[in-house]
Amino acid sequence: MRRLREITNNGNIYVGLVHYPVYDRKGNIVATAVTTVDIHDIARSAKTFDVKSFYVITPLESQGQLVRRLLRHWIEGRGATYNPTRQAALSLVKVEESTEGVVRDISRHWNSEVQVVATGARSKRGNIGYDQLREMLSEVSQPFLLLFGTGWGLTEEVIRDADYILAPIEGSHYNHLSVRSAVAIILDRLLGRG
Amino acid sequence: MRRLREITNNGNIYVGLVHYPVYDRKGNIVATAVTTVDIHDIARSAKTFDVKSFYVITPLESQGQLVRRLLRHWIEGRGATYNPTRQAALSLVKVEESTEGVVRDISRHWNSEVQVVATGARSKRGNIGYDQLREMLSEVSQPFLLLFGTGWGLTEEVIRDADYILAPIEGSHYNHLSVRSAVAIILDRLLGRG
């Protein structure tokens, strides 16, 4: 069943990459720096699987400016003619200061509550599996926001506040994928038709 | 069925990242530069899905040296204590000058022919699907080498010489994933237990 769904309209699915609040390697709550390769890779994955928008979430004004400059280059500037496929992907990117801001932005378009789904390698106690979420995404006419953490992952508070916690990607006993790879795999599992 | 296989021993599966021969954006055959984020991300995906070795394939001596320096830092140098999970992933990386060299290296350990599987976004005429290859990988006691192209992808000749051509990742009509994301998705489809 998982493989039979056609990708036609995932207009209700949003991705958020959280730069604050997340943990650093010592467990402190920090704001991480934006990484341009994250933006390119995740935008390309989002475009591949027809995600509606990809939100880069950072409260730091300097980081927001950096993202906007990158977007201008690839959407309107010389990057657009150099590589139109990059333009198509990066056109999905939006910048917001907080997850609450993202939820407000999506709600405004939908007149419906946003279902927030937290992801993470540590969340052994994920309360929803891939097949179950895949089914919900395809049937429910409600917006879903998939949240991914940079650094050492989303904080406990963000995870607790989410409507759902997605089961971690179970590989071997090693769970240290890059966030870029994690987004690619999760979008494929939820939206791919492979 | 796809989801029931346990990851216990993928000791017969190898990944190769080809930097030559590949196409550039104009269709010329070139040697691309090594990108360190490719090596980190793909090593982490390889470790997650218990791949035996990840070969970085480049005929350029300067590029091979760059990779070896990176590996020394993370495996023996200060990186090893700073981030042991990175050490574990990068310990899977080997450098070879050519795909032929990789095949020889693997054959030496197996006393058996290596089955080469080419991947690519353009290969609409993939001659093997994910479920079929997944089954072969789990049952056959023979080594498999999955080849991924950098730049604008593996050349026609490399694809023609492969034993199998894996079906492309079908998303929407946009097929421009980063090679890092493509490796992550393909390893998950072939080896993940999600």
mmCIF file of N, CA, C and O in Angstrom, chain B residues 102-146:
data_model
loop_
_atom_site.group_PDB
_atom_site.id
_atom_site.type_symbol
_atom_site.label_atom_id
_atom_site.label_comp_id
_atom_site.label_asym_id
_atom_site.label_seq_id
_atom_site.Cartn_x
_atom_site.Cartn_y
_atom_site.Cartn_z
ATOM 1 N N VAL B 102 38.347 -0.519 -7.189
ATOM 2 C CA VAL B 102 37.411 -0.894 -6.125
ATOM 3 C C VAL B 102 36.958 -2.343 -6.314
ATOM 4 O O VAL B 102 36.953 -3.133 -5.365
ATOM 5 N N VAL B 103 36.604 -2.673 -7.550
ATOM 6 C CA VAL B 103 36.134 -4.032 -7.844
ATOM 7 C C VAL B 103 37.232 -5.042 -7.509
ATOM 8 O O VAL B 103 36.968 -6.086 -6.896
ATOM 9 N N ARG B 104 38.466 -4.720 -7.871
ATOM 10 C CA ARG B 104 39.586 -5.622 -7.541
ATOM 11 C C ARG B 104 39.720 -5.778 -6.028
ATOM 12 O O ARG B 104 39.908 -6.871 -5.508
ATOM 13 N N ASP B 105 39.622 -4.657 -5.298
ATOM 14 C CA ASP B 105 39.793 -4.685 -3.849
ATOM 15 C C ASP B 105 38.730 -5.562 -3.183
ATOM 16 O O ASP B 105 39.028 -6.357 -2.283
ATOM 17 N N ILE B 106 37.495 -5.435 -3.652
ATOM 18 C CA ILE B 106 36.405 -6.228 -3.068
ATOM 19 C C ILE B 106 36.553 -7.702 -3.452
ATOM 20 O O ILE B 106 36.401 -8.594 -2.606
ATOM 21 N N SER B 107 36.893 -7.962 -4.722
ATOM 22 C CA SER B 107 37.033 -9.347 -5.193
ATOM 23 C C SER B 107 38.085 -10.107 -4.390
ATOM 24 O O SER B 107 37.922 -11.300 -4.110
ATOM 25 N N ARG B 108 39.154 -9.393 -4.062
ATOM 26 C CA ARG B 108 40.239 -10.005 -3.309
ATOM 27 C C ARG B 108 39.730 -10.626 -1.996
ATOM 28 O O ARG B 108 40.187 -11.668 -1.559
ATOM 29 N N HIS B 109 38.769 -9.964 -1.369
ATOM 30 C CA HIS B 109 38.246 -10.456 -0.089
ATOM 31 C C HIS B 109 37.212 -11.572 -0.249
ATOM 32 O O HIS B 109 36.864 -12.232 0.716
ATOM 33 N N TRP B 110 36.669 -11.707 -1.449
ATOM 34 C CA TRP B 110 35.486 -12.552 -1.596
ATOM 35 C C TRP B 110 35.702 -13.812 -2.413
ATOM 36 O O TRP B 110 34.924 -14.756 -2.300
ATOM 37 N N ASN B 111 36.688 -13.806 -3.245
ATOM 38 C CA ASN B 111 36.857 -14.928 -4.153
ATOM 39 C C ASN B 111 35.557 -15.156 -4.935
ATOM 40 O O ASN B 111 35.084 -16.278 -5.099
ATOM 41 N N SER B 112 34.980 -14.069 -5.359
ATOM 42 C CA SER B 112 33.677 -14.102 -6.036
ATOM 43 C C SER B 112 33.530 -12.804 -6.819
ATOM 44 O O SER B 112 34.064 -11.773 -6.420
ATOM 45 N N GLU B 113 32.803 -12.854 -7.925
ATOM 46 C CA GLU B 113 32.628 -11.642 -8.727
ATOM 47 C C GLU B 113 31.767 -10.611 -8.020
ATOM 48 O O GLU B 113 30.793 -10.952 -7.354
ATOM 49 N N VAL B 114 32.125 -9.351 -8.204
ATOM 50 C CA VAL B 114 31.357 -8.262 -7.615
ATOM 51 C C VAL B 114 30.219 -7.883 -8.567
ATOM 52 O O VAL B 114 30.442 -7.706 -9.767
ATOM 53 N N GLN B 115 29.021 -7.753 -8.036
ATOM 54 C CA GLN B 115 27.893 -7.290 -8.839
ATOM 55 C C GLN B 115 27.825 -5.770 -8.712
ATOM 56 O O GLN B 115 27.633 -5.249 -7.607
ATOM 57 N N VAL B 116 27.988 -5.089 -9.836
ATOM 58 C CA VAL B 116 28.009 -3.626 -9.823
ATOM 59 C C VAL B 116 26.619 -3.084 -10.164
ATOM 60 O O VAL B 116 26.017 -3.478 -11.164
ATOM 61 N N VAL B 117 26.127 -2.189 -9.308
ATOM 62 C CA VAL B 117 24.798 -1.591 -9.488
ATOM 63 C C VAL B 117 24.965 -0.091 -9.699
ATOM 64 O O VAL B 117 25.440 0.615 -8.809
ATOM 65 N N ALA B 118 24.588 0.395 -10.887
ATOM 66 C CA ALA B 118 24.666 1.831 -11.162
ATOM 67 C C ALA B 118 23.375 2.505 -10.733
ATOM 68 O O ALA B 118 22.293 1.919 -10.831
ATOM 69 N N THR B 119 23.498 3.743 -10.231
ATOM 70 C CA THR B 119 22.316 4.519 -9.848
ATOM 71 C C THR B 119 22.326 5.837 -10.622
ATOM 72 O O THR B 119 23.368 6.253 -11.125
ATOM 73 N N GLY B 120 21.182 6.475 -10.693
ATOM 74 C CA GLY B 120 21.144 7.773 -11.371
ATOM 75 C C GLY B 120 19.730 8.268 -11.568
ATOM 76 O O GLY B 120 18.788 7.479 -11.669
ATOM 77 N N ALA B 121 19.602 9.586 -11.621
ATOM 78 C CA ALA B 121 18.280 10.189 -11.775
ATOM 79 C C ALA B 121 17.795 10.068 -13.210
ATOM 80 O O ALA B 121 16.604 10.000 -13.475
ATOM 81 N N ARG B 122 18.741 10.023 -14.154
ATOM 82 C CA ARG B 122 18.368 10.025 -15.568
ATOM 83 C C ARG B 122 17.945 8.649 -16.074
ATOM 84 O O ARG B 122 17.291 8.529 -17.086
ATOM 85 N N SER B 123 18.373 7.615 -15.360
ATOM 86 C CA SER B 123 18.221 6.259 -15.888
ATOM 87 C C SER B 123 16.774 5.789 -15.822
ATOM 88 O O SER B 123 16.425 4.917 -15.041
ATOM 89 N N LYS B 124 15.942 6.364 -16.646
ATOM 90 C CA LYS B 124 14.535 5.971 -16.726
ATOM 91 C C LYS B 124 14.429 4.488 -17.048
ATOM 92 O O LYS B 124 13.455 3.840 -16.738
ATOM 93 N N ARG B 125 15.462 3.998 -17.708
ATOM 94 C CA ARG B 125 15.435 2.598 -18.126
ATOM 95 C C ARG B 125 16.136 1.703 -17.115
ATOM 96 O O ARG B 125 16.756 0.708 -17.480
ATOM 97 N N GLY B 126 16.031 2.055 -15.840
ATOM 98 C CA GLY B 126 16.564 1.190 -14.781
ATOM 99 C C GLY B 126 16.039 -0.221 -14.988
ATOM 100 O O GLY B 126 14.871 -0.405 -15.314
ATOM 101 N N ASN B 127 16.910 -1.206 -14.824
ATOM 102 C CA ASN B 127 16.449 -2.568 -15.110
ATOM 103 C C ASN B 127 16.244 -3.408 -13.851
ATOM 104 O O ASN B 127 16.007 -4.598 -13.930
ATOM 105 N N ILE B 128 16.332 -2.753 -12.686
ATOM 106 C CA ILE B 128 16.019 -3.480 -11.462
ATOM 107 C C ILE B 128 15.342 -2.508 -10.489
ATOM 108 O O ILE B 128 15.707 -1.334 -10.419
ATOM 109 N N GLY B 129 14.335 -3.018 -9.798
ATOM 110 C CA GLY B 129 13.598 -2.191 -8.850
ATOM 111 C C GLY B 129 14.107 -2.390 -7.424
ATOM 112 O O GLY B 129 14.963 -3.249 -7.178
ATOM 113 N N TYR B 130 13.569 -1.615 -6.508
ATOM 114 C CA TYR B 130 14.057 -1.645 -5.128
ATOM 115 C C TYR B 130 13.743 -2.951 -4.415
ATOM 116 O O TYR B 130 14.589 -3.523 -3.733
ATOM 117 N N ASP B 131 12.510 -3.443 -4.569
ATOM 118 C CA ASP B 131 12.131 -4.673 -3.872
ATOM 119 C C ASP B 131 12.960 -5.851 -4.369
ATOM 120 O O ASP B 131 13.398 -6.698 -3.593
ATOM 121 N N GLN B 132 13.173 -5.857 -5.689
ATOM 122 C CA GLN B 132 13.925 -6.958 -6.297
ATOM 123 C C GLN B 132 15.386 -6.953 -5.835
ATOM 124 O O GLN B 132 15.928 -7.979 -5.419
ATOM 125 N N LEU B 133 15.995 -5.769 -5.856
ATOM 126 C CA LEU B 133 17.397 -5.685 -5.430
ATOM 127 C C LEU B 133 17.521 -5.959 -3.930
ATOM 128 O O LEU B 133 18.448 -6.631 -3.482
ATOM 129 N N ARG B 134 16.555 -5.460 -3.171
ATOM 130 C CA ARG B 134 16.558 -5.701 -1.723
ATOM 131 C C ARG B 134 16.584 -7.195 -1.417
ATOM 132 O O ARG B 134 17.333 -7.661 -0.556
ATOM 133 N N GLU B 135 15.803 -7.929 -2.150
ATOM 134 C CA GLU B 135 15.748 -9.376 -1.957
ATOM 135 C C GLU B 135 17.088 -10.019 -2.327
ATOM 136 O O GLU B 135 17.614 -10.862 -1.597
ATOM 137 N N MET B 136 17.652 -9.588 -3.453
ATOM 138 C CA MET B 136 18.933 -10.145 -3.885
ATOM 139 C C MET B 136 20.025 -9.877 -2.863
ATOM 140 O O MET B 136 20.835 -10.740 -2.542
ATOM 141 N N LEU B 137 20.044 -8.648 -2.342
ATOM 142 C CA LEU B 137 21.093 -8.276 -1.394
ATOM 143 C C LEU B 137 21.036 -9.147 -0.146
ATOM 144 O O LEU B 137 22.056 -9.478 0.447
ATOM 145 N N SER B 138 19.839 -9.508 0.243
ATOM 146 C CA SER B 138 19.693 -10.238 1.510
ATOM 147 C C SER B 138 19.937 -11.733 1.348
ATOM 148 O O SER B 138 20.248 -12.421 2.300
ATOM 149 N N GLU B 139 19.790 -12.217 0.124
ATOM 150 C CA GLU B 139 19.884 -13.673 -0.040
ATOM 151 C C GLU B 139 21.189 -14.144 -0.658
ATOM 152 O O GLU B 139 21.630 -15.250 -0.407
ATOM 153 N N VAL B 140 21.752 -13.319 -1.482
ATOM 154 C CA VAL B 140 22.910 -13.784 -2.242
ATOM 155 C C VAL B 140 24.195 -13.550 -1.450
ATOM 156 O O VAL B 140 24.423 -12.475 -0.924
ATOM 157 N N SER B 141 24.992 -14.552 -1.350
ATOM 158 C CA SER B 141 26.261 -14.423 -0.629
ATOM 159 C C SER B 141 27.359 -13.976 -1.570
ATOM 160 O O SER B 141 28.373 -14.629 -1.753
ATOM 161 N N GLN B 142 27.113 -12.831 -2.179
ATOM 162 C CA GLN B 142 27.996 -12.286 -3.193
ATOM 163 C C GLN B 142 28.102 -10.792 -2.906
ATOM 164 O O GLN B 142 27.129 -10.191 -2.445
ATOM 165 N N PRO B 143 29.256 -10.186 -3.191
ATOM 166 C CA PRO B 143 29.369 -8.759 -2.894
ATOM 167 C C PRO B 143 28.680 -7.882 -3.941
ATOM 168 O O PRO B 143 28.714 -8.189 -5.131
ATOM 169 N N PHE B 144 28.083 -6.788 -3.478
ATOM 170 C CA PHE B 144 27.429 -5.811 -4.355
ATOM 171 C C PHE B 144 28.061 -4.445 -4.138
ATOM 172 O O PHE B 144 28.291 -4.034 -3.010
ATOM 173 N N LEU B 145 28.315 -3.754 -5.239
ATOM 174 C CA LEU B 145 28.857 -2.398 -5.178
ATOM 175 C C LEU B 145 27.832 -1.435 -5.784
ATOM 176 O O LEU B 145 27.514 -1.524 -6.976
ATOM 177 N N LEU B 146 27.316 -0.523 -4.950
ATOM 178 C CA LEU B 146 26.375 0.492 -5.433
ATOM 179 C C LEU B 146 27.164 1.726 -5.825
ATOM 180 O O LEU B 146 27.859 2.316 -4.999
#
